[in-house]
Amino acid sequence: MADLLGPRVPGPARLRALLAEGMVIAPGAYDALSARLVEAAGFPAVYMTGFGTTASLLGRPDVGLLTMTEMVQAASRIRSAVEVPVIADADTGYGNALNVIRTVKEYEAAGVAAIHLEDQVAPKRCGHLEGKRVVPAATMVDRVRAAVAARSDPDFLLIARTDARAVEGIDAAIDRARRYRDAGADMVFVEALQSEAEIERVASTFADTPLLFNWAEGGKTPPLGRERLRELGFRLVICPISTLLAATEAMRTVLGRIARDGTPVEAVRELPGLTDFAGLVGLPEIEEIGEQFGDG
């Protein structure tokens, strides 16, 4: 957990080191609390999900409703809550190449270790929803080139995502991913692959390039096991909405019990106690700092 007074290990350099060691699994977080839970479970990195962030902040689907400022603020809160590197969804870069430059600088300032940029038309849609549209490949190449030029930390990881599989087919998606890599992306992310054969083809085509696999819960991509993904050579695996789905179902259940019983008396028997939860969110550290410096 993030130490309020302790030094921070630079996130980008730490993520690069983790990726050099082997495949990294990064579950999704949609706010600071879910990020702390991901870290507490022992995962080496946190993925800030755009789908979950939109649901958390607006209670709406991921159809491009959040601005760059809102996404960066969410990323900053998550980064402040954990010590492990944070990988963040940066959507389309929120405009043209000039907007992409600002986007990179703002996410870097927020302290995240990596972002992914995609080639959808703005406003974008979740990668596993219907109705996506993509910009010309040359436009996305310019986005990638601008992002590379904008970063101040060479370790800051730039991930180029293509959503072209659903629009133009697998051949075009692979061609686009190759062009984005050649433009300077550190990692490529071919979104919403629809069969294991397509996954294998992407893995073999980019055997010399770091690849991201989106283990999209309930999405279009077939679910592969960890060892199979490792065999195929994927370096980063994100599980974007497991936490969001689990939290949603848990809240539905407890609210149903309260509605049935009229009070939470039965529901709370199976929940963490207030003291346990306060410990999870760092109350002992806060109290220690208060004793050290005075609480006001």
Tab-separated table of C-alpha atoms in Angstrom:
chain	number	residue	atom	x	y	z
A	1	MET	CA	0.000	0.000	0.000
A	2	ALA	CA	1.102	3.553	-0.629
A	3	ASP	CA	3.191	4.961	2.229
A	4	LEU	CA	2.230	8.584	2.760
A	5	LEU	CA	5.750	9.493	3.888
A	6	GLY	CA	7.848	6.885	2.094
A	7	PRO	CA	9.783	7.324	-1.164
A	8	ARG	CA	8.195	6.133	-4.386
A	9	VAL	CA	9.841	3.752	-6.811
A	10	PRO	CA	9.396	5.242	-10.304
A	11	GLY	CA	6.464	3.421	-11.867
A	12	PRO	CA	7.651	3.322	-15.494
A	13	ALA	CA	11.068	1.871	-14.637
A	14	ARG	CA	9.481	-0.669	-12.294
A	15	LEU	CA	6.989	-1.794	-14.938
A	16	ARG	CA	9.759	-2.186	-17.514
A	17	ALA	CA	11.681	-4.351	-15.070
A	18	LEU	CA	8.631	-6.513	-14.347
A	19	LEU	CA	7.967	-7.037	-18.049
A	20	ALA	CA	11.598	-8.013	-18.568
A	21	GLU	CA	11.219	-10.679	-15.891
A	22	GLY	CA	8.133	-12.341	-17.409
A	23	MET	CA	4.422	-12.033	-18.049
A	24	VAL	CA	2.628	-9.455	-15.886
A	25	ILE	CA	-1.033	-9.865	-14.901
A	26	ALA	CA	-2.764	-6.595	-14.021
A	27	PRO	CA	-6.387	-6.757	-12.826
A	28	GLY	CA	-8.570	-3.755	-13.443
A	29	ALA	CA	-9.342	-1.083	-10.881
A	30	TYR	CA	-12.024	1.561	-11.244
A	31	ASP	CA	-11.148	3.683	-8.201
A	32	ALA	CA	-8.555	4.011	-5.447
A	33	LEU	CA	-10.159	1.413	-3.170
A	34	SER	CA	-10.319	-1.277	-5.837
A	35	ALA	CA	-6.698	-0.476	-6.724
A	36	ARG	CA	-5.642	-1.026	-3.107
A	37	LEU	CA	-7.447	-4.365	-3.126
A	38	VAL	CA	-5.629	-5.413	-6.314
A	39	GLU	CA	-2.314	-4.530	-4.723
A	40	ALA	CA	-3.216	-6.230	-1.427
A	41	ALA	CA	-3.978	-9.430	-3.366
A	42	GLY	CA	-0.341	-9.502	-4.464
A	43	PHE	CA	-0.553	-8.401	-8.089
A	44	PRO	CA	2.522	-6.559	-9.381
A	45	ALA	CA	0.580	-3.915	-11.326
A	46	VAL	CA	-2.852	-2.297	-11.546
A	47	TYR	CA	-4.791	-1.565	-14.721
A	48	MET	CA	-7.079	1.480	-14.653
A	49	THR	CA	-10.091	0.391	-16.682
A	50	GLY	CA	-11.899	2.995	-18.745
A	51	PHE	CA	-15.046	0.860	-18.744
A	52	GLY	CA	-15.007	0.619	-14.947
A	53	THR	CA	-14.019	4.240	-14.419
A	54	THR	CA	-16.944	5.405	-16.554
A	55	ALA	CA	-19.325	3.123	-14.675
A	56	SER	CA	-17.973	4.308	-11.322
A	57	LEU	CA	-17.981	8.043	-12.027
A	58	LEU	CA	-21.084	8.319	-14.204
A	59	GLY	CA	-22.988	5.065	-13.815
A	60	ARG	CA	-22.945	4.866	-17.616
A	61	PRO	CA	-21.419	2.630	-20.325
A	62	ASP	CA	-18.009	3.195	-21.862
A	63	VAL	CA	-18.994	5.170	-24.956
A	64	GLY	CA	-16.561	8.080	-24.709
A	65	LEU	CA	-18.412	10.131	-22.120
A	66	LEU	CA	-15.443	10.932	-19.868
A	67	THR	CA	-13.011	13.717	-20.734
A	68	MET	CA	-9.230	13.488	-20.599
A	69	THR	CA	-9.213	15.583	-17.422
A	70	GLU	CA	-11.611	13.218	-15.656
A	71	MET	CA	-9.623	10.156	-16.723
A	72	VAL	CA	-6.314	11.663	-15.623
A	73	GLN	CA	-7.787	12.637	-12.265
A	74	ALA	CA	-8.989	9.066	-11.773
A	75	ALA	CA	-5.538	7.756	-12.726
A	76	SER	CA	-3.887	10.154	-10.267
A	77	ARG	CA	-6.089	8.985	-7.399
A	78	ILE	CA	-5.342	5.348	-8.174
A	79	ARG	CA	-1.615	6.022	-8.463
A	80	SER	CA	-1.617	7.822	-5.116
A	81	ALA	CA	-3.272	4.835	-3.428
A	82	VAL	CA	-0.779	2.136	-4.436
A	83	GLU	CA	2.945	1.511	-4.763
A	84	VAL	CA	2.761	-0.847	-7.737
A	85	PRO	CA	2.857	0.514	-11.305
A	86	VAL	CA	-0.409	1.697	-12.847
A	87	ILE	CA	-1.312	1.104	-16.496
A	88	ALA	CA	-4.055	3.469	-17.659
A	89	ASP	CA	-6.588	3.608	-20.448
A	90	ALA	CA	-6.076	6.837	-22.410
A	91	ASP	CA	-8.777	6.160	-25.014
A	92	THR	CA	-8.049	7.885	-28.343
A	93	GLY	CA	-5.761	10.530	-26.882
A	94	TYR	CA	-8.799	12.853	-26.857
A	95	GLY	CA	-8.284	14.552	-30.201
A	96	ASN	CA	-5.574	15.199	-32.752
A	97	ALA	CA	-1.803	14.901	-32.334
A	98	LEU	CA	-1.670	18.093	-30.262
A	99	ASN	CA	-4.242	16.636	-27.853
A	100	VAL	CA	-2.249	13.414	-27.692
A	101	ILE	CA	0.832	15.375	-26.651
A	102	ARG	CA	-1.076	16.965	-23.783
A	103	THR	CA	-2.609	13.607	-22.859
A	104	VAL	CA	0.811	11.970	-22.534
A	105	LYS	CA	2.177	14.814	-20.447
A	106	GLU	CA	-0.849	14.811	-18.122
A	107	TYR	CA	-0.746	11.049	-17.551
A	108	GLU	CA	3.008	11.201	-16.948
A	109	ALA	CA	2.484	13.976	-14.414
A	110	ALA	CA	-0.149	11.804	-12.710
A	111	GLY	CA	2.559	9.205	-12.109
A	112	VAL	CA	1.229	6.293	-14.138
A	113	ALA	CA	3.686	3.851	-15.705
A	114	ALA	CA	1.968	3.249	-19.042
A	115	ILE	CA	-0.990	4.230	-21.167
A	116	HIS	CA	-2.687	2.691	-24.151
A	117	LEU	CA	-3.957	4.760	-27.061
A	118	GLU	CA	-6.410	3.418	-29.615
A	119	ASP	CA	-7.301	4.059	-33.232
A	120	GLN	CA	-11.023	4.568	-32.807
A	121	VAL	CA	-12.956	7.613	-33.927
A	122	ALA	CA	-13.893	9.897	-31.036
A	123	PRO	CA	-16.145	9.471	-29.167
A	124	LYS	CA	-14.951	5.904	-28.799
A	125	ARG	CA	-16.742	2.769	-27.571
A	126	CYS	CA	-15.691	-0.117	-25.357
A	127	GLY	CA	-13.604	-2.472	-27.476
A	128	HIS	CA	-16.087	-5.326	-27.068
A	129	LEU	CA	-19.227	-3.360	-27.964
A	130	GLU	CA	-20.735	-3.175	-31.423
A	131	GLY	CA	-20.687	-0.048	-33.547
A	132	LYS	CA	-16.993	0.854	-33.384
A	133	ARG	CA	-15.351	3.014	-36.042
A	134	VAL	CA	-11.635	3.550	-36.647
A	135	VAL	CA	-9.616	6.453	-37.979
A	136	PRO	CA	-7.326	6.008	-40.991
A	137	ALA	CA	-4.169	4.122	-40.049
A	138	ALA	CA	-2.042	7.155	-40.947
A	139	THR	CA	-3.937	9.239	-38.385
A	140	MET	CA	-3.139	6.742	-35.647
A	141	VAL	CA	0.484	6.594	-36.758
A	142	ASP	CA	0.609	10.351	-36.177
A	143	ARG	CA	-0.926	9.843	-32.712
A	144	VAL	CA	1.770	7.329	-31.840
A	145	ARG	CA	4.568	9.497	-33.183
A	146	ALA	CA	3.256	12.463	-31.205
A	147	ALA	CA	3.027	10.365	-28.039
A	148	VAL	CA	6.614	9.172	-28.420
A	149	ALA	CA	7.840	12.731	-28.893
A	150	ALA	CA	5.826	14.012	-25.932
A	151	ARG	CA	7.019	11.716	-23.156
A	152	SER	CA	9.752	13.038	-20.893
A	153	ASP	CA	10.604	9.687	-19.265
A	154	PRO	CA	11.886	7.175	-21.834
A	155	ASP	CA	10.656	4.364	-19.560
A	156	PHE	CA	7.061	5.596	-19.777
A	157	LEU	CA	5.421	2.766	-21.720
A	158	LEU	CA	3.318	3.601	-24.778
A	159	ILE	CA	0.902	0.874	-25.845
A	160	ALA	CA	-0.788	1.169	-29.244
A	161	ARG	CA	-4.182	-0.463	-29.510
A	162	THR	CA	-6.066	-1.212	-32.693
A	163	ASP	CA	-9.797	-1.836	-32.787
A	164	ALA	CA	-9.750	-2.612	-36.498
A	165	ARG	CA	-10.510	-6.339	-36.134
A	166	ALA	CA	-14.233	-5.647	-35.774
A	167	VAL	CA	-14.279	-3.058	-38.563
A	168	GLU	CA	-11.759	-4.072	-41.220
A	169	GLY	CA	-10.884	-7.665	-40.346
A	170	ILE	CA	-7.896	-9.459	-38.869
A	171	ASP	CA	-5.483	-8.769	-41.748
A	172	ALA	CA	-6.000	-5.029	-41.504
A	173	ALA	CA	-5.724	-5.134	-37.716
A	174	ILE	CA	-2.357	-6.882	-37.932
A	175	ASP	CA	-1.133	-4.445	-40.565
A	176	ARG	CA	-2.192	-1.507	-38.408
A	177	ALA	CA	-0.500	-2.951	-35.321
A	178	ARG	CA	2.712	-3.375	-37.318
A	179	ARG	CA	2.565	0.240	-38.485
A	180	TYR	CA	1.979	1.495	-34.941
A	181	ARG	CA	4.919	-0.516	-33.635
A	182	ASP	CA	7.130	0.873	-36.385
A	183	ALA	CA	5.990	4.396	-35.433
A	184	GLY	CA	7.502	3.872	-31.982
A	185	ALA	CA	4.956	2.103	-29.767
A	186	ASP	CA	6.612	0.001	-27.077
A	187	MET	CA	3.822	-2.600	-27.035
A	188	VAL	CA	0.900	-3.454	-29.296
A	189	PHE	CA	-2.636	-4.427	-28.354
A	190	VAL	CA	-4.913	-5.989	-30.968
A	191	GLU	CA	-8.345	-5.656	-29.401
A	192	ALA	CA	-11.319	-8.042	-29.562
A	193	LEU	CA	-9.750	-11.013	-31.334
A	194	GLN	CA	-12.487	-13.544	-32.003
A	195	SER	CA	-10.828	-16.975	-32.004
A	196	GLU	CA	-7.837	-18.790	-30.606
A	197	ALA	CA	-6.498	-19.043	-34.147
A	198	GLU	CA	-6.517	-15.241	-34.406
A	199	ILE	CA	-4.779	-14.937	-31.044
A	200	GLU	CA	-2.100	-17.402	-32.182
A	201	ARG	CA	-1.647	-15.531	-35.460
A	202	VAL	CA	-1.108	-12.212	-33.706
A	203	ALA	CA	1.323	-13.830	-31.268
A	204	SER	CA	3.379	-15.406	-34.056
A	205	THR	CA	3.345	-12.235	-36.181
A	206	PHE	CA	4.653	-10.146	-33.289
A	207	ALA	CA	6.963	-12.690	-31.716
A	208	ASP	CA	9.638	-10.004	-31.364
A	209	THR	CA	7.276	-7.314	-30.046
A	210	PRO	CA	5.785	-7.008	-26.520
A	211	LEU	CA	2.069	-7.823	-26.686
A	212	LEU	CA	-0.897	-7.015	-24.448
A	213	PHE	CA	-3.749	-9.503	-24.069
A	214	ASN	CA	-7.111	-8.194	-22.931
A	215	TRP	CA	-8.791	-10.933	-20.872
A	216	ALA	CA	-12.110	-9.133	-21.351
A	217	GLU	CA	-14.611	-10.781	-19.037
A	218	GLY	CA	-17.642	-11.734	-21.117
A	219	GLY	CA	-16.211	-10.101	-24.251
A	220	LYS	CA	-15.565	-11.327	-27.783
A	221	THR	CA	-12.114	-12.819	-27.151
A	222	PRO	CA	-11.923	-16.500	-26.139
A	223	PRO	CA	-10.728	-17.040	-22.568
A	224	LEU	CA	-7.231	-18.541	-22.515
A	225	GLY	CA	-5.402	-19.813	-19.437
A	226	ARG	CA	-2.337	-18.179	-17.977
A	227	GLU	CA	0.092	-20.848	-19.139
A	228	ARG	CA	-1.229	-20.738	-22.693
A	229	LEU	CA	-0.844	-16.969	-22.790
A	230	ARG	CA	2.689	-17.332	-21.481
A	231	GLU	CA	3.461	-19.921	-24.158
A	232	LEU	CA	2.188	-17.560	-26.827
A	233	GLY	CA	4.502	-14.833	-25.558
A	234	PHE	CA	2.095	-12.222	-24.240
A	235	ARG	CA	3.898	-9.899	-21.841
A	236	LEU	CA	1.009	-8.010	-20.233
A	237	VAL	CA	-2.418	-9.452	-19.434
A	238	ILE	CA	-5.196	-7.161	-18.205
A	239	CYS	CA	-8.420	-8.384	-16.568
A	240	PRO	CA	-10.337	-5.123	-16.755
A	241	ILE	CA	-13.707	-5.622	-15.072
A	242	SER	CA	-13.563	-8.621	-12.726
A	243	THR	CA	-13.471	-6.269	-9.742
A	244	LEU	CA	-16.305	-4.150	-11.114
A	245	LEU	CA	-18.536	-7.161	-11.814
A	246	ALA	CA	-17.792	-8.694	-8.412
A	247	ALA	CA	-18.508	-5.432	-6.588
A	248	THR	CA	-21.740	-4.959	-8.511
A	249	GLU	CA	-23.015	-8.423	-7.626
A	250	ALA	CA	-21.970	-8.065	-3.979
A	251	MET	CA	-23.792	-4.733	-3.675
A	252	ARG	CA	-26.906	-6.141	-5.328
A	253	THR	CA	-26.899	-9.001	-2.844
A	254	VAL	CA	-26.469	-6.889	0.285
A	255	LEU	CA	-29.001	-4.304	-0.864
A	256	GLY	CA	-31.487	-7.069	-1.568
A	257	ARG	CA	-31.059	-8.361	1.976
A	258	ILE	CA	-31.516	-4.901	3.475
A	259	ALA	CA	-34.631	-4.379	1.372
A	260	ARG	CA	-36.002	-7.728	2.522
A	261	ASP	CA	-35.123	-7.384	6.213
A	262	GLY	CA	-35.473	-3.646	6.690
A	263	THR	CA	-32.017	-3.319	8.320
A	264	PRO	CA	-28.466	-4.579	7.588
A	265	VAL	CA	-28.393	-6.730	10.750
A	266	GLU	CA	-28.191	-10.053	8.871
A	267	ALA	CA	-26.208	-8.774	5.917
A	268	VAL	CA	-23.330	-7.430	8.005
A	269	ARG	CA	-22.673	-10.808	9.612
A	270	GLU	CA	-20.848	-11.871	6.450
A	271	LEU	CA	-19.063	-8.563	5.810
A	272	PRO	CA	-15.715	-7.231	7.061
A	273	GLY	CA	-15.964	-5.292	10.291
A	274	LEU	CA	-15.490	-1.538	10.444
A	275	THR	CA	-12.137	-1.965	12.204
A	276	ASP	CA	-10.871	-4.359	9.526
A	277	PHE	CA	-11.933	-2.007	6.768
A	278	ALA	CA	-10.329	0.991	8.472
A	279	GLY	CA	-7.098	-0.988	8.605
A	280	LEU	CA	-7.346	-1.771	4.904
A	281	VAL	CA	-7.599	1.893	3.964
A	282	GLY	CA	-4.674	2.908	6.174
A	283	LEU	CA	-6.100	4.213	9.434
A	284	PRO	CA	-3.169	2.900	11.554
A	285	GLU	CA	-0.700	4.828	9.379
A	286	ILE	CA	-2.820	7.979	9.599
A	287	GLU	CA	-2.956	7.707	13.371
A	288	GLU	CA	0.797	7.160	13.561
A	289	ILE	CA	1.431	10.273	11.480
A	290	GLY	CA	-0.973	12.207	13.680
A	291	GLU	CA	0.979	11.174	16.777
A	292	GLN	CA	4.276	12.106	15.100
A	293	PHE	CA	3.277	15.537	13.875
A	294	GLY	CA	0.177	16.373	15.840
A	295	ASP	CA	-3.348	16.064	14.520
A	296	GLY	CA	-4.173	19.738	14.378
